mmCIF file of C-alpha atoms in Angstrom:
data_model
loop_
_atom_site.group_PDB
_atom_site.id
_atom_site.type_symbol
_atom_site.label_atom_id
_atom_site.label_comp_id
_atom_site.label_asym_id
_atom_site.label_seq_id
_atom_site.Cartn_x
_atom_site.Cartn_y
_atom_site.Cartn_z
ATOM 1 C CA UNK A 7 -19.518 198.555 81.424
ATOM 2 C CA UNK A 8 -22.236 200.731 80.090
ATOM 3 C CA UNK A 9 -22.095 204.520 79.497
ATOM 4 C CA UNK A 10 -23.576 207.035 81.906
ATOM 5 C CA UNK A 11 -26.707 208.267 80.184
ATOM 6 C CA UNK A 12 -26.897 211.609 78.668
ATOM 7 C CA UNK A 13 -28.511 214.500 80.690
ATOM 8 C CA UNK A 14 -32.083 215.289 80.104
ATOM 9 C CA UNK A 15 -32.805 217.544 77.094
ATOM 10 C CA UNK A 16 -34.362 220.141 79.233
ATOM 11 C CA UNK A 17 -32.305 219.672 82.492
ATOM 12 C CA UNK A 18 -30.993 222.888 84.177
ATOM 13 C CA UNK A 19 -27.582 224.172 83.056
ATOM 14 C CA UNK A 20 -25.456 222.756 85.933
ATOM 15 C CA UNK A 21 -27.101 219.244 85.554
ATOM 16 C CA UNK A 22 -26.477 219.453 81.804
ATOM 17 C CA UNK A 23 -22.844 220.435 82.253
ATOM 18 C CA UNK A 24 -21.942 217.972 84.906
ATOM 19 C CA UNK A 25 -24.077 215.183 83.079
ATOM 20 C CA UNK A 26 -22.230 215.671 79.673
ATOM 21 C CA UNK A 27 -18.793 215.555 81.675
ATOM 22 C CA UNK A 28 -19.897 212.295 83.450
ATOM 23 C CA UNK A 29 -21.138 210.815 80.122
ATOM 24 C CA UNK A 30 -17.792 211.511 78.457
ATOM 25 C CA UNK A 31 -15.903 210.260 81.652
ATOM 26 C CA UNK A 32 -17.668 206.872 81.399
ATOM 27 C CA UNK A 33 -16.419 206.239 77.898
ATOM 28 C CA UNK A 34 -12.810 206.393 79.117
ATOM 29 C CA UNK A 35 -13.198 203.128 81.180
ATOM 30 C CA UNK A 36 -15.403 201.551 78.443
ATOM 31 C CA UNK A 37 -12.734 202.105 75.859
ATOM 32 C CA UNK A 38 -10.208 200.427 78.092
ATOM 33 C CA UNK A 39 -12.295 197.500 79.262
ATOM 34 C CA UNK A 40 -10.856 194.197 78.086
ATOM 35 C CA UNK A 41 -7.384 195.473 77.063
ATOM 36 C CA UNK A 42 -4.447 193.462 78.197
ATOM 37 C CA UNK A 43 -1.766 195.208 79.970
ATOM 38 C CA UNK A 44 0.383 194.924 76.919
ATOM 39 C CA UNK A 45 -2.383 196.537 74.737
ATOM 40 C CA UNK A 46 -3.080 199.224 77.324
ATOM 41 C CA UNK A 47 0.576 200.329 77.156
ATOM 42 C CA UNK A 48 1.040 199.806 73.400
ATOM 43 C CA UNK A 49 1.804 202.772 71.160
ATOM 44 C CA UNK A 50 0.003 202.619 67.850
ATOM 45 C CA UNK A 51 0.520 206.180 66.969
ATOM 46 C CA UNK A 52 4.204 206.477 65.764
ATOM 47 C CA UNK A 53 4.232 210.416 65.967
ATOM 48 C CA UNK A 54 2.987 210.343 69.547
ATOM 49 C CA UNK A 55 4.899 207.687 71.461
ATOM 50 C CA UNK A 56 3.119 208.401 74.827
ATOM 51 C CA UNK A 57 -0.411 208.229 73.299
ATOM 52 C CA UNK A 58 -1.307 204.852 74.647
ATOM 53 C CA UNK A 59 -4.682 204.008 76.511
ATOM 54 C CA UNK A 60 -2.743 203.996 79.792
ATOM 55 C CA UNK A 61 -1.023 207.281 79.033
ATOM 56 C CA UNK A 62 -4.399 209.015 78.050
ATOM 57 C CA UNK A 63 -6.083 207.689 81.251
ATOM 58 C CA UNK A 64 -3.162 209.122 83.319
ATOM 59 C CA UNK A 65 -3.308 212.380 81.370
ATOM 60 C CA UNK A 66 -7.077 212.835 81.949
ATOM 61 C CA UNK A 67 -6.713 211.940 85.679
ATOM 62 C CA UNK A 68 -4.141 214.663 86.084
ATOM 63 C CA UNK A 69 -6.284 217.068 84.023
ATOM 64 C CA UNK A 70 -9.208 216.397 86.459
ATOM 65 C CA UNK A 71 -6.802 217.264 89.444
ATOM 66 C CA UNK A 72 -5.259 220.250 87.680
ATOM 67 C CA UNK A 73 -8.379 221.969 86.825
ATOM 68 C CA UNK A 74 -10.682 221.086 89.649
ATOM 69 C CA UNK A 75 -8.301 220.868 92.560
ATOM 70 C CA UNK A 76 -5.596 223.196 91.681
ATOM 71 C CA UNK A 77 -7.331 225.822 89.494
ATOM 72 C CA UNK A 78 -10.851 225.857 90.936
ATOM 73 C CA UNK A 79 -10.174 225.277 94.558
ATOM 74 C CA UNK A 80 -6.577 226.712 94.663
ATOM 75 C CA UNK A 81 -4.880 223.690 96.140
ATOM 76 C CA UNK A 82 -1.214 224.393 95.761
ATOM 77 C CA UNK A 83 1.163 222.030 94.066
ATOM 78 C CA UNK A 84 3.272 220.615 96.891
ATOM 79 C CA UNK A 85 5.198 218.141 94.709
ATOM 80 C CA UNK A 86 2.401 215.487 94.251
ATOM 81 C CA UNK A 87 1.822 216.115 90.589
ATOM 82 C CA UNK A 88 3.927 214.392 87.955
ATOM 83 C CA UNK A 89 4.872 217.677 86.245
ATOM 84 C CA UNK A 90 7.289 218.494 89.192
ATOM 85 C CA UNK A 91 9.267 215.306 88.915
ATOM 86 C CA UNK A 92 11.562 215.680 85.958
ATOM 87 C CA UNK A 93 10.404 218.580 83.983
ATOM 88 C CA UNK A 94 9.163 216.412 81.129
ATOM 89 C CA UNK A 95 6.222 218.252 79.431
ATOM 90 C CA UNK A 96 4.169 215.078 79.311
ATOM 91 C CA UNK A 97 5.284 213.519 82.586
ATOM 92 C CA UNK A 98 1.816 212.580 83.596
ATOM 93 C CA UNK A 99 1.728 210.210 80.558
ATOM 94 C CA UNK A 100 4.939 208.251 81.601
ATOM 95 C CA UNK A 101 3.158 205.255 83.049
ATOM 96 C CA UNK A 102 4.708 202.123 81.377
ATOM 97 C CA UNK A 103 5.088 200.462 84.829
ATOM 98 C CA UNK A 104 1.545 201.405 86.172
ATOM 99 C CA UNK A 105 -1.271 198.756 85.638
ATOM 100 C CA UNK A 106 -4.281 199.951 83.532
ATOM 101 C CA UNK A 107 -6.699 198.906 86.352
ATOM 102 C CA UNK A 108 -4.814 201.234 88.807
ATOM 103 C CA UNK A 109 -4.900 204.102 86.445
ATOM 104 C CA UNK A 110 -8.568 203.601 85.746
ATOM 105 C CA UNK A 111 -9.306 203.375 89.558
ATOM 106 C CA UNK A 112 -7.305 206.559 90.194
ATOM 107 C CA UNK A 113 -9.097 208.321 87.335
ATOM 108 C CA UNK A 114 -12.530 207.363 88.694
ATOM 109 C CA UNK A 115 -11.406 208.595 92.178
ATOM 110 C CA UNK A 116 -10.260 211.889 90.764
ATOM 111 C CA UNK A 117 -13.525 212.458 88.890
ATOM 112 C CA UNK A 118 -15.495 211.705 92.068
ATOM 113 C CA UNK A 119 -13.214 214.170 93.998
ATOM 114 C CA UNK A 120 -13.896 216.653 91.195
ATOM 115 C CA UNK A 121 -17.535 216.381 91.485
ATOM 116 C CA UNK A 122 -17.469 216.644 95.223
ATOM 117 C CA UNK A 123 -15.187 219.754 94.963
ATOM 118 C CA UNK A 124 -17.707 221.645 92.776
ATOM 119 C CA UNK A 125 -20.989 220.265 94.447
ATOM 120 C CA UNK A 126 -21.764 223.477 96.278
ATOM 121 C CA UNK A 127 -20.070 226.080 93.966
ATOM 122 C CA UNK A 128 -21.885 228.280 91.682
ATOM 123 C CA UNK A 129 -21.185 228.132 87.997
ATOM 124 C CA UNK A 130 -20.143 231.787 88.107
ATOM 125 C CA UNK A 131 -17.552 230.981 90.819
ATOM 126 C CA UNK A 132 -14.126 232.026 89.690
ATOM 127 C CA UNK A 133 -11.071 229.784 90.127
ATOM 128 C CA UNK A 134 -8.790 230.406 93.163
ATOM 129 C CA UNK A 135 -5.536 229.312 91.594
ATOM 130 C CA UNK A 136 -4.812 230.488 88.104
ATOM 131 C CA UNK A 137 -2.171 230.100 85.605
ATOM 132 C CA UNK A 138 -4.294 231.461 82.817
ATOM 133 C CA UNK A 139 -4.081 235.203 83.761
ATOM 134 C CA UNK A 140 -7.703 236.085 84.013
ATOM 135 C CA UNK A 141 -9.619 233.713 86.401
ATOM 136 C CA UNK A 142 -11.996 231.317 84.740
ATOM 137 C CA UNK A 143 -15.453 230.540 85.977
ATOM 138 C CA UNK A 144 -16.615 227.116 87.012
ATOM 139 C CA UNK A 145 -18.888 227.099 83.887
ATOM 140 C CA UNK A 146 -15.751 227.767 81.700
ATOM 141 C CA UNK A 147 -13.803 224.912 83.482
ATOM 142 C CA UNK A 148 -16.748 222.395 83.012
ATOM 143 C CA UNK A 149 -16.993 223.319 79.296
ATOM 144 C CA UNK A 150 -13.355 222.904 78.881
ATOM 145 C CA UNK A 151 -13.257 219.641 80.727
ATOM 146 C CA UNK A 152 -16.092 218.276 78.533
ATOM 147 C CA UNK A 153 -14.115 219.400 75.517
ATOM 148 C CA UNK A 154 -10.854 217.892 76.856
ATOM 149 C CA UNK A 155 -12.353 214.551 77.889
ATOM 150 C CA UNK A 156 -14.313 214.123 74.772
ATOM 151 C CA UNK A 157 -11.254 214.906 72.618
ATOM 152 C CA UNK A 158 -9.277 212.283 74.334
ATOM 153 C CA UNK A 159 -12.113 209.675 74.278
ATOM 154 C CA UNK A 160 -11.959 210.168 70.458
ATOM 155 C CA UNK A 161 -8.300 209.411 70.623
ATOM 156 C CA UNK A 162 -8.975 206.229 72.690
ATOM 157 C CA UNK A 163 -11.649 205.148 70.188
ATOM 158 C CA UNK A 164 -9.183 205.279 67.311
ATOM 159 C CA UNK A 165 -6.360 203.770 69.381
ATOM 160 C CA UNK A 166 -8.727 200.892 70.400
ATOM 161 C CA UNK A 167 -9.769 200.364 66.851
ATOM 162 C CA UNK A 168 -5.940 200.067 65.857
ATOM 163 C CA UNK A 169 -5.307 197.675 68.742
ATOM 164 C CA UNK A 170 -8.066 195.109 68.156
ATOM 165 C CA UNK A 171 -10.649 196.503 65.678
ATOM 166 C CA UNK A 172 -13.287 197.381 68.162
ATOM 167 C CA UNK A 173 -15.186 200.539 67.429
ATOM 168 C CA UNK A 174 -17.880 202.576 68.777
ATOM 169 C CA UNK A 175 -19.604 202.250 72.052
ATOM 170 C CA UNK A 176 -22.473 199.750 71.912
ATOM 171 C CA UNK A 177 -20.160 196.969 70.560
ATOM 172 C CA UNK A 178 -17.857 197.419 73.466
ATOM 173 C CA UNK A 179 -20.866 197.439 75.861
ATOM 174 C CA UNK A 180 -21.895 194.101 74.404
ATOM 175 C CA UNK A 181 -18.489 192.417 74.818
ATOM 176 C CA UNK A 182 -17.616 193.838 78.253
#
């Protein structure tokens, strides 16, 4: 598993934003490659019991859905999201019984849906569904999702190191 390359240094803004998001997304699968089911669901952060590799992948999947499908496109929540199930604030991370391969496949599929959803939208397009008060532009959403994904890739990096000592990106590429 190799990372999606960084976007070209002089690429147009849209290509840069989507390129950086895809680059960060690729690290999610990379950081989970080679983990056993037990390790993928193991908590190594005592103060955050749901922060497991599997929990983070599920969280990122539902963030993709929430921001691109619900916020940008205005798709209503008809009960398909985990947040409506039991009112748990981190319900999307309650995935102890879901195989990591399934979670990664769902994440990859949601990322592809996200990219397809915004393919023809202007960066200045305003979201159709909003819980933020003032509608956000697609540009804002892309910047936020780069930040959100990179933040959790950092969590995955530390968690992976605590699980089996593997760090960075190139070492994982060599062992995948």
